[in-house]
Amino acid sequence: MVEAGLADGVIGRAIEHGLLDVQVHDLRAYTTDRHRSVDDLPYGGGPGMVMKPEPLARAVEEIRTRRGIPDAIVLLSPQGRRFTQAEAVRMSVLRHVALLCGRYEGMDDRVRALVAAEELSIGDYVLSGGELAALVVVDAISRLVPGVVADSRSVEEDSFSRGLLDYPHYTRPSEFCGYAVPDVLLSGHHEEVRLWRKKTAIRRTLERRPELLDTAALDDEERAMLDEIRKEREREQ
Ligand code: JA5
């Protein structure tokens, strides 16, 4: 599942070009018993199974031996602090990140303590394992590695890179099922287009995710636009 998730698109190409190196480790390879067990019954009883600590600890030990000490060891779990764009930026400058994925009810908690893993969550919902969360983390970090996204202007303009939601995008045809593309985008006035996009991004952020404006680093122009939008909305009430 992890290998399939990394094979295509921007990330797949970056791996092919040697910009990224992602190694997937199958925990069953680090078992010693005949049944290659990676889980066992929970102490204290209750439903489900728990990941045994030894295969995980051995896997991390082999990573350290083969590839050197990771700059970060991250356990994906709903108990972690939230993985945000700021976390992605922080991790994108690290050379070596190890991501640990649980299954079943989770890992024996001593593994996290032993390998001193940080715990990160990609959101407040339940997943069957950490792998999809790890793929999300790999994708978000990788886009920030120079050269992975061909046109770096895309990365700079992305939603959240400036702490705001994105402006709406359109392509041909200029009318589709009775919906027209906003005139300004067809006008050829670059400065008007720039101002419209900026203002629309701010308006959408105010309407959909107002809490983002508390932490967004707005420049003078953006703050003036926000004031203008708030006044427009007051007039509409
Ligand atoms: C479930 C055994 O942030 C969303 C997440 C859900 C979830 C994660 S991260 N890890 C696991 C897991 O389940 O290891």
PDB file of C-alpha atoms and ligand atoms in Angstrom:
ATOM      1  CA  MET A   1       0.000   0.000   0.000  1.00  0.00           C
ATOM      2  CA  VAL A   2       2.772   2.456   0.885  1.00  0.00           C
ATOM      3  CA  GLU A   3       4.825   1.542  -2.187  1.00  0.00           C
ATOM      4  CA  ALA A   4       1.766   1.934  -4.443  1.00  0.00           C
ATOM      5  CA  GLY A   5       1.032   5.326  -2.862  1.00  0.00           C
ATOM      6  CA  LEU A   6       4.541   6.557  -3.633  1.00  0.00           C
ATOM      7  CA  ALA A   7       4.834   5.174  -7.161  1.00  0.00           C
ATOM      8  CA  ASP A   8       2.845   7.776  -9.115  1.00  0.00           C
ATOM      9  CA  GLY A   9       2.677  11.497  -9.682  1.00  0.00           C
ATOM     10  CA  VAL A  10       5.011  14.158  -8.352  1.00  0.00           C
ATOM     11  CA  ILE A  11       6.443  11.924  -5.605  1.00  0.00           C
ATOM     12  CA  GLY A  12       7.000   8.935  -7.892  1.00  0.00           C
ATOM     13  CA  ARG A  13       8.904  11.130 -10.355  1.00  0.00           C
ATOM     14  CA  ALA A  14      11.008  12.679  -7.579  1.00  0.00           C
ATOM     15  CA  ILE A  15      11.999   9.215  -6.347  1.00  0.00           C
ATOM     16  CA  GLU A  16      12.871   8.147  -9.924  1.00  0.00           C
ATOM     17  CA  HIS A  17      15.037  11.267 -10.294  1.00  0.00           C
ATOM     18  CA  GLY A  18      16.822  10.611  -7.004  1.00  0.00           C
ATOM     19  CA  LEU A  19      15.491  13.727  -5.279  1.00  0.00           C
ATOM     20  CA  LEU A  20      13.867  11.586  -2.608  1.00  0.00           C
ATOM     21  CA  ASP A  21      14.730   8.198  -1.187  1.00  0.00           C
ATOM     22  CA  VAL A  22      11.916   6.348   0.557  1.00  0.00           C
ATOM     23  CA  GLN A  23      12.552   2.904   2.032  1.00  0.00           C
ATOM     24  CA  VAL A  24       9.603   0.816   3.191  1.00  0.00           C
ATOM     25  CA  HIS A  25      10.283  -1.726   5.924  1.00  0.00           C
ATOM     26  CA  ASP A  26       8.037  -4.763   6.427  1.00  0.00           C
ATOM     27  CA  LEU A  27       7.964  -5.471  10.165  1.00  0.00           C
ATOM     28  CA  ARG A  28       7.520  -9.181   9.558  1.00  0.00           C
ATOM     29  CA  ALA A  29      11.114  -9.193   8.296  1.00  0.00           C
ATOM     30  CA  TYR A  30      12.189  -8.321  11.871  1.00  0.00           C
ATOM     31  CA  THR A  31      10.367 -11.165  13.594  1.00  0.00           C
ATOM     32  CA  THR A  32      12.101 -14.287  14.905  1.00  0.00           C
ATOM     33  CA  ASP A  33       9.259 -16.725  15.548  1.00  0.00           C
ATOM     34  CA  ARG A  34       7.924 -19.327  13.142  1.00  0.00           C
ATOM     35  CA  HIS A  35       4.646 -17.443  12.583  1.00  0.00           C
ATOM     36  CA  ARG A  36       6.382 -14.064  12.076  1.00  0.00           C
ATOM     37  CA  SER A  37       4.092 -12.512  14.710  1.00  0.00           C
ATOM     38  CA  VAL A  38       3.983  -8.729  14.926  1.00  0.00           C
ATOM     39  CA  ASP A  39       1.013  -8.551  17.342  1.00  0.00           C
ATOM     40  CA  ASP A  40      -0.078 -10.054  20.644  1.00  0.00           C
ATOM     41  CA  LEU A  41      -2.902  -9.863  23.175  1.00  0.00           C
ATOM     42  CA  PRO A  42      -3.256  -6.663  25.239  1.00  0.00           C
ATOM     43  CA  TYR A  43      -2.118  -6.815  28.874  1.00  0.00           C
ATOM     44  CA  GLY A  44      -5.160  -5.998  31.001  1.00  0.00           C
ATOM     45  CA  GLY A  45      -7.497  -7.584  28.489  1.00  0.00           C
ATOM     46  CA  GLY A  46      -9.909  -5.989  26.097  1.00  0.00           C
ATOM     47  CA  PRO A  47     -10.580  -6.172  22.372  1.00  0.00           C
ATOM     48  CA  GLY A  48      -8.054  -6.329  19.536  1.00  0.00           C
ATOM     49  CA  MET A  49      -4.334  -6.855  19.407  1.00  0.00           C
ATOM     50  CA  VAL A  50      -1.262  -4.736  20.163  1.00  0.00           C
ATOM     51  CA  MET A  51       1.940  -4.396  18.097  1.00  0.00           C
ATOM     52  CA  LYS A  52       4.790  -6.278  19.747  1.00  0.00           C
ATOM     53  CA  PRO A  53       7.717  -3.998  20.643  1.00  0.00           C
ATOM     54  CA  GLU A  54      10.610  -6.210  19.478  1.00  0.00           C
ATOM     55  CA  PRO A  55      10.105  -6.148  15.663  1.00  0.00           C
ATOM     56  CA  LEU A  56       9.683  -2.346  15.715  1.00  0.00           C
ATOM     57  CA  ALA A  57      12.741  -1.854  17.917  1.00  0.00           C
ATOM     58  CA  ARG A  58      14.809  -4.151  15.651  1.00  0.00           C
ATOM     59  CA  ALA A  59      13.602  -2.284  12.545  1.00  0.00           C
ATOM     60  CA  VAL A  60      14.661   1.078  14.029  1.00  0.00           C
ATOM     61  CA  GLU A  61      18.003  -0.447  15.072  1.00  0.00           C
ATOM     62  CA  GLU A  62      18.619  -1.668  11.517  1.00  0.00           C
ATOM     63  CA  ILE A  63      17.709   1.747  10.110  1.00  0.00           C
ATOM     64  CA  ARG A  64      20.263   3.339  12.476  1.00  0.00           C
ATOM     65  CA  THR A  65      22.954   0.841  11.448  1.00  0.00           C
ATOM     66  CA  ARG A  66      22.342   1.012   7.697  1.00  0.00           C
ATOM     67  CA  ARG A  67      21.372   4.650   7.194  1.00  0.00           C
ATOM     68  CA  GLY A  68      22.623   6.485  10.272  1.00  0.00           C
ATOM     69  CA  ILE A  69      20.715   8.101  13.115  1.00  0.00           C
ATOM     70  CA  PRO A  70      17.493   9.684  11.823  1.00  0.00           C
ATOM     71  CA  ASP A  71      17.027  13.442  12.299  1.00  0.00           C
ATOM     72  CA  ALA A  72      13.488  12.658  13.423  1.00  0.00           C
ATOM     73  CA  ILE A  73      11.605   9.513  14.403  1.00  0.00           C
ATOM     74  CA  VAL A  74       7.864  10.041  14.069  1.00  0.00           C
ATOM     75  CA  LEU A  75       5.083   7.752  15.197  1.00  0.00           C
ATOM     76  CA  LEU A  76       1.768   8.341  13.405  1.00  0.00           C
ATOM     77  CA  SER A  77      -1.133   8.158  15.820  1.00  0.00           C
ATOM     78  CA  PRO A  78      -4.316  10.042  16.734  1.00  0.00           C
ATOM     79  CA  GLN A  79      -2.643  10.808  20.117  1.00  0.00           C
ATOM     80  CA  GLY A  80       0.032  12.940  18.427  1.00  0.00           C
ATOM     81  CA  ARG A  81       0.191  16.680  18.039  1.00  0.00           C
ATOM     82  CA  ARG A  82      -1.317  17.911  14.790  1.00  0.00           C
ATOM     83  CA  PHE A  83       0.740  17.650  11.593  1.00  0.00           C
ATOM     84  CA  THR A  84       0.418  21.064   9.926  1.00  0.00           C
ATOM     85  CA  GLN A  85       2.100  22.845   7.010  1.00  0.00           C
ATOM     86  CA  ALA A  86       4.480  24.363   9.574  1.00  0.00           C
ATOM     87  CA  GLU A  87       5.484  20.828  10.656  1.00  0.00           C
ATOM     88  CA  ALA A  88       5.941  19.892   6.991  1.00  0.00           C
ATOM     89  CA  VAL A  89       8.265  22.887   6.516  1.00  0.00           C
ATOM     90  CA  ARG A  90      10.235  21.938   9.646  1.00  0.00           C
ATOM     91  CA  MET A  91      10.663  18.339   8.458  1.00  0.00           C
ATOM     92  CA  SER A  92      11.413  19.218   4.812  1.00  0.00           C
ATOM     93  CA  VAL A  93      14.918  20.410   5.746  1.00  0.00           C
ATOM     94  CA  LEU A  94      15.770  17.158   7.558  1.00  0.00           C
ATOM     95  CA  ARG A  95      17.909  14.655   5.678  1.00  0.00           C
ATOM     96  CA  HIS A  96      16.580  11.495   7.278  1.00  0.00           C
ATOM     97  CA  VAL A  97      13.131  10.965   8.766  1.00  0.00           C
ATOM     98  CA  ALA A  98      11.834   7.628  10.076  1.00  0.00           C
ATOM     99  CA  LEU A  99       8.054   7.181  10.139  1.00  0.00           C
ATOM    100  CA  LEU A 100       6.647   4.399  12.324  1.00  0.00           C
ATOM    101  CA  CYS A 101       3.220   3.015  11.483  1.00  0.00           C
ATOM    102  CA  GLY A 102       1.061   0.978  13.803  1.00  0.00           C
ATOM    103  CA  ARG A 103      -1.757  -1.415  13.045  1.00  0.00           C
ATOM    104  CA  TYR A 104      -4.358  -3.148  15.224  1.00  0.00           C
ATOM    105  CA  GLU A 105      -5.120  -1.182  18.415  1.00  0.00           C
ATOM    106  CA  GLY A 106      -1.703   0.475  18.287  1.00  0.00           C
ATOM    107  CA  MET A 107       1.842  -0.116  19.498  1.00  0.00           C
ATOM    108  CA  ASP A 108       3.217  -1.213  22.802  1.00  0.00           C
ATOM    109  CA  ASP A 109       3.892   2.231  24.270  1.00  0.00           C
ATOM    110  CA  ARG A 110       7.443   1.303  25.353  1.00  0.00           C
ATOM    111  CA  VAL A 111       8.592   1.431  21.700  1.00  0.00           C
ATOM    112  CA  ARG A 112       7.746   5.134  21.496  1.00  0.00           C
ATOM    113  CA  ALA A 113       9.601   5.737  24.753  1.00  0.00           C
ATOM    114  CA  LEU A 114      12.600   3.579  23.726  1.00  0.00           C
ATOM    115  CA  VAL A 115      13.214   5.174  20.332  1.00  0.00           C
ATOM    116  CA  ALA A 116      12.170   8.643  21.597  1.00  0.00           C
ATOM    117  CA  ALA A 117       9.669   9.042  18.777  1.00  0.00           C
ATOM    118  CA  GLU A 118       7.652  12.203  18.324  1.00  0.00           C
ATOM    119  CA  GLU A 119       3.964  11.450  17.870  1.00  0.00           C
ATOM    120  CA  LEU A 120       2.062  13.166  15.051  1.00  0.00           C
ATOM    121  CA  SER A 121      -1.592  13.011  13.968  1.00  0.00           C
ATOM    122  CA  ILE A 122      -2.851  14.107  10.555  1.00  0.00           C
ATOM    123  CA  GLY A 123      -6.380  14.734  11.871  1.00  0.00           C
ATOM    124  CA  ASP A 124      -9.068  13.662  14.280  1.00  0.00           C
ATOM    125  CA  TYR A 125     -10.410  10.523  12.660  1.00  0.00           C
ATOM    126  CA  VAL A 126      -9.779   6.825  12.988  1.00  0.00           C
ATOM    127  CA  LEU A 127      -7.642   4.942  10.469  1.00  0.00           C
ATOM    128  CA  SER A 128      -6.903   1.225  10.375  1.00  0.00           C
ATOM    129  CA  GLY A 129      -3.179   1.917  10.540  1.00  0.00           C
ATOM    130  CA  GLY A 130      -0.543   4.606  10.342  1.00  0.00           C
ATOM    131  CA  GLU A 131       0.411   3.949   6.702  1.00  0.00           C
ATOM    132  CA  LEU A 132      -2.045   6.343   5.038  1.00  0.00           C
ATOM    133  CA  ALA A 133      -1.069   9.026   7.546  1.00  0.00           C
ATOM    134  CA  ALA A 134       2.620   8.383   6.757  1.00  0.00           C
ATOM    135  CA  LEU A 135       1.884   8.780   3.027  1.00  0.00           C
ATOM    136  CA  VAL A 136       0.210  12.123   3.747  1.00  0.00           C
ATOM    137  CA  VAL A 137       3.278  13.245   5.705  1.00  0.00           C
ATOM    138  CA  VAL A 138       5.681  12.078   2.969  1.00  0.00           C
ATOM    139  CA  ASP A 139       3.666  13.901   0.283  1.00  0.00           C
ATOM    140  CA  ALA A 140       3.410  17.183   2.208  1.00  0.00           C
ATOM    141  CA  ILE A 141       7.128  17.177   3.113  1.00  0.00           C
ATOM    142  CA  SER A 142       8.345  16.087  -0.322  1.00  0.00           C
ATOM    143  CA  ARG A 143       6.601  18.935  -2.164  1.00  0.00           C
ATOM    144  CA  LEU A 144       8.777  21.327  -0.144  1.00  0.00           C
ATOM    145  CA  VAL A 145      12.051  19.677  -1.223  1.00  0.00           C
ATOM    146  CA  PRO A 146      13.636  21.818  -3.968  1.00  0.00           C
ATOM    147  CA  GLY A 147      13.097  20.323  -7.442  1.00  0.00           C
ATOM    148  CA  VAL A 148      10.276  17.926  -6.483  1.00  0.00           C
ATOM    149  CA  VAL A 149       7.573  20.291  -7.759  1.00  0.00           C
ATOM    150  CA  ALA A 150       8.875  21.470 -11.130  1.00  0.00           C
ATOM    151  CA  ASP A 151       7.617  25.064 -10.888  1.00  0.00           C
ATOM    152  CA  SER A 152       8.519  26.437  -7.449  1.00  0.00           C
ATOM    153  CA  ARG A 153       5.924  29.211  -7.900  1.00  0.00           C
ATOM    154  CA  SER A 154       3.255  26.496  -7.410  1.00  0.00           C
ATOM    155  CA  VAL A 155       4.656  25.653  -3.972  1.00  0.00           C
ATOM    156  CA  GLU A 156       4.890  29.327  -2.963  1.00  0.00           C
ATOM    157  CA  GLU A 157       1.297  29.975  -4.070  1.00  0.00           C
ATOM    158  CA  ASP A 158      -0.137  26.848  -2.458  1.00  0.00           C
ATOM    159  CA  SER A 159      -2.862  27.119   0.107  1.00  0.00           C
ATOM    160  CA  PHE A 160      -1.325  27.480   3.596  1.00  0.00           C
ATOM    161  CA  SER A 161       2.137  28.473   2.378  1.00  0.00           C
ATOM    162  CA  ARG A 162       0.883  32.001   3.124  1.00  0.00           C
ATOM    163  CA  GLY A 163      -1.547  30.802   5.793  1.00  0.00           C
ATOM    164  CA  LEU A 164      -4.631  31.508   3.630  1.00  0.00           C
ATOM    165  CA  LEU A 165      -6.977  29.363   1.564  1.00  0.00           C
ATOM    166  CA  ASP A 166      -6.359  29.285  -2.176  1.00  0.00           C
ATOM    167  CA  TYR A 167      -8.174  31.498  -4.697  1.00  0.00           C
ATOM    168  CA  PRO A 168     -10.468  29.719  -7.221  1.00  0.00           C
ATOM    169  CA  HIS A 169      -8.966  28.404 -10.460  1.00  0.00           C
ATOM    170  CA  TYR A 170     -10.536  28.245 -13.933  1.00  0.00           C
ATOM    171  CA  THR A 171      -9.567  26.988 -17.370  1.00  0.00           C
ATOM    172  CA  ARG A 172     -11.315  26.811 -20.744  1.00  0.00           C
ATOM    173  CA  PRO A 173     -14.144  26.956 -21.774  1.00  0.00           C
ATOM    174  CA  SER A 174     -14.978  30.500 -20.574  1.00  0.00           C
ATOM    175  CA  GLU A 175     -18.595  29.415 -20.124  1.00  0.00           C
ATOM    176  CA  PHE A 176     -19.510  25.966 -18.822  1.00  0.00           C
ATOM    177  CA  CYS A 177     -23.079  24.766 -18.137  1.00  0.00           C
ATOM    178  CA  GLY A 178     -24.200  28.380 -17.719  1.00  0.00           C
ATOM    179  CA  TYR A 179     -21.335  29.263 -15.347  1.00  0.00           C
ATOM    180  CA  ALA A 180     -18.996  32.026 -16.586  1.00  0.00           C
ATOM    181  CA  VAL A 181     -15.365  32.549 -15.639  1.00  0.00           C
ATOM    182  CA  PRO A 182     -15.033  35.871 -13.725  1.00  0.00           C
ATOM    183  CA  ASP A 183     -14.470  38.641 -16.308  1.00  0.00           C
ATOM    184  CA  VAL A 184     -11.313  39.970 -14.665  1.00  0.00           C
ATOM    185  CA  LEU A 185      -9.475  36.701 -15.426  1.00  0.00           C
ATOM    186  CA  LEU A 186     -10.178  37.145 -19.161  1.00  0.00           C
ATOM    187  CA  SER A 187      -9.256  40.845 -19.134  1.00  0.00           C
ATOM    188  CA  GLY A 188      -5.494  40.490 -19.496  1.00  0.00           C
ATOM    189  CA  HIS A 189      -4.958  43.087 -16.719  1.00  0.00           C
ATOM    190  CA  HIS A 190      -2.264  41.332 -14.680  1.00  0.00           C
ATOM    191  CA  GLU A 191      -2.419  43.721 -11.734  1.00  0.00           C
ATOM    192  CA  GLU A 192      -6.240  43.454 -11.519  1.00  0.00           C
ATOM    193  CA  VAL A 193      -5.975  39.663 -11.693  1.00  0.00           C
ATOM    194  CA  ARG A 194      -3.400  39.679  -8.873  1.00  0.00           C
ATOM    195  CA  LEU A 195      -5.621  41.884  -6.673  1.00  0.00           C
ATOM    196  CA  TRP A 196      -8.759  39.805  -7.419  1.00  0.00           C
ATOM    197  CA  ARG A 197      -7.014  36.552  -6.532  1.00  0.00           C
ATOM    198  CA  LYS A 198      -5.633  37.977  -3.321  1.00  0.00           C
ATOM    199  CA  LYS A 199      -8.954  39.441  -2.247  1.00  0.00           C
ATOM    200  CA  THR A 200     -10.883  36.272  -3.174  1.00  0.00           C
ATOM    201  CA  ALA A 201      -8.432  34.153  -1.166  1.00  0.00           C
ATOM    202  CA  ILE A 202      -8.943  36.396   1.853  1.00  0.00           C
ATOM    203  CA  ARG A 203     -12.753  36.430   1.434  1.00  0.00           C
ATOM    204  CA  ARG A 204     -12.879  32.635   1.216  1.00  0.00           C
ATOM    205  CA  THR A 205     -10.653  32.293   4.246  1.00  0.00           C
ATOM    206  CA  LEU A 206     -12.887  34.664   6.233  1.00  0.00           C
ATOM    207  CA  GLU A 207     -16.027  32.761   5.145  1.00  0.00           C
ATOM    208  CA  ARG A 208     -14.760  29.197   5.517  1.00  0.00           C
ATOM    209  CA  ARG A 209     -11.822  29.178   7.952  1.00  0.00           C
ATOM    210  CA  PRO A 210     -11.869  32.489   9.860  1.00  0.00           C
ATOM    211  CA  GLU A 211      -9.533  31.085  12.553  1.00  0.00           C
ATOM    212  CA  LEU A 212      -6.733  30.950   9.947  1.00  0.00           C
ATOM    213  CA  LEU A 213      -6.735  34.754   9.808  1.00  0.00           C
ATOM    214  CA  ASP A 214      -5.665  34.885  13.470  1.00  0.00           C
ATOM    215  CA  THR A 215      -2.268  33.404  12.566  1.00  0.00           C
ATOM    216  CA  ALA A 216      -1.855  34.325   8.863  1.00  0.00           C
ATOM    217  CA  ALA A 217       1.028  36.713   8.196  1.00  0.00           C
ATOM    218  CA  LEU A 218      -0.892  39.357   6.225  1.00  0.00           C
ATOM    219  CA  ASP A 219       0.969  42.181   4.498  1.00  0.00           C
ATOM    220  CA  ASP A 220      -0.377  45.773   4.442  1.00  0.00           C
ATOM    221  CA  GLU A 221      -2.290  45.184   1.212  1.00  0.00           C
ATOM    222  CA  GLU A 222      -3.912  42.020   2.576  1.00  0.00           C
ATOM    223  CA  ARG A 223      -4.892  43.686   5.858  1.00  0.00           C
ATOM    224  CA  ALA A 224      -6.515  46.556   3.901  1.00  0.00           C
ATOM    225  CA  MET A 225      -8.424  43.984   1.801  1.00  0.00           C
ATOM    226  CA  LEU A 226      -9.608  42.160   4.927  1.00  0.00           C
ATOM    227  CA  ASP A 227     -10.931  45.443   6.389  1.00  0.00           C
ATOM    228  CA  GLU A 228     -12.672  46.160   3.070  1.00  0.00           C
ATOM    229  CA  ILE A 229     -14.291  42.697   2.965  1.00  0.00           C
ATOM    230  CA  ARG A 230     -15.471  43.021   6.585  1.00  0.00           C
ATOM    231  CA  LYS A 231     -17.079  46.401   5.728  1.00  0.00           C
ATOM    232  CA  GLU A 232     -18.727  44.911   2.606  1.00  0.00           C
ATOM    233  CA  ARG A 233     -20.170  42.146   4.770  1.00  0.00           C
ATOM    234  CA  GLU A 234     -21.460  44.643   7.368  1.00  0.00           C
ATOM    235  CA  ARG A 235     -23.248  46.550   4.610  1.00  0.00           C
ATOM    236  CA  GLU A 236     -24.850  43.302   3.405  1.00  0.00           C
ATOM    237  CA  GLN A 237     -26.270  42.481   6.876  1.00  0.00           C
TER     238      GLN A 237
HETATM  239  C1  JA5 B   1      -4.465   5.290  13.314  1.00  0.00           C
HETATM  240  C2  JA5 B   1      -3.335   1.386  14.591  1.00  0.00           C
HETATM  241  O1  JA5 B   1      -4.217  11.198  12.422  1.00  0.00           O
HETATM  242  C3  JA5 B   1      -5.021  10.199  11.970  1.00  0.00           C
HETATM  243  C4  JA5 B   1      -4.486   8.871  12.348  1.00  0.00           C
HETATM  244  C5  JA5 B   1      -5.203   7.741  12.620  1.00  0.00           C
HETATM  245  C6  JA5 B   1      -4.371   6.631  12.949  1.00  0.00           C
HETATM  246  C7  JA5 B   1      -3.038   6.921  12.914  1.00  0.00           C
HETATM  247  S1  JA5 B   1      -2.803   8.590  12.482  1.00  0.00           S
HETATM  248  N1  JA5 B   1      -2.314   5.856  13.232  1.00  0.00           N
HETATM  249  C8  JA5 B   1      -3.184   4.854  13.481  1.00  0.00           C
HETATM  250  C9  JA5 B   1      -2.767   3.534  13.895  1.00  0.00           C
HETATM  251  O2  JA5 B   1      -3.731   2.630  14.080  1.00  0.00           O
HETATM  252  O3  JA5 B   1      -1.618   3.274  14.084  1.00  0.00           O
END
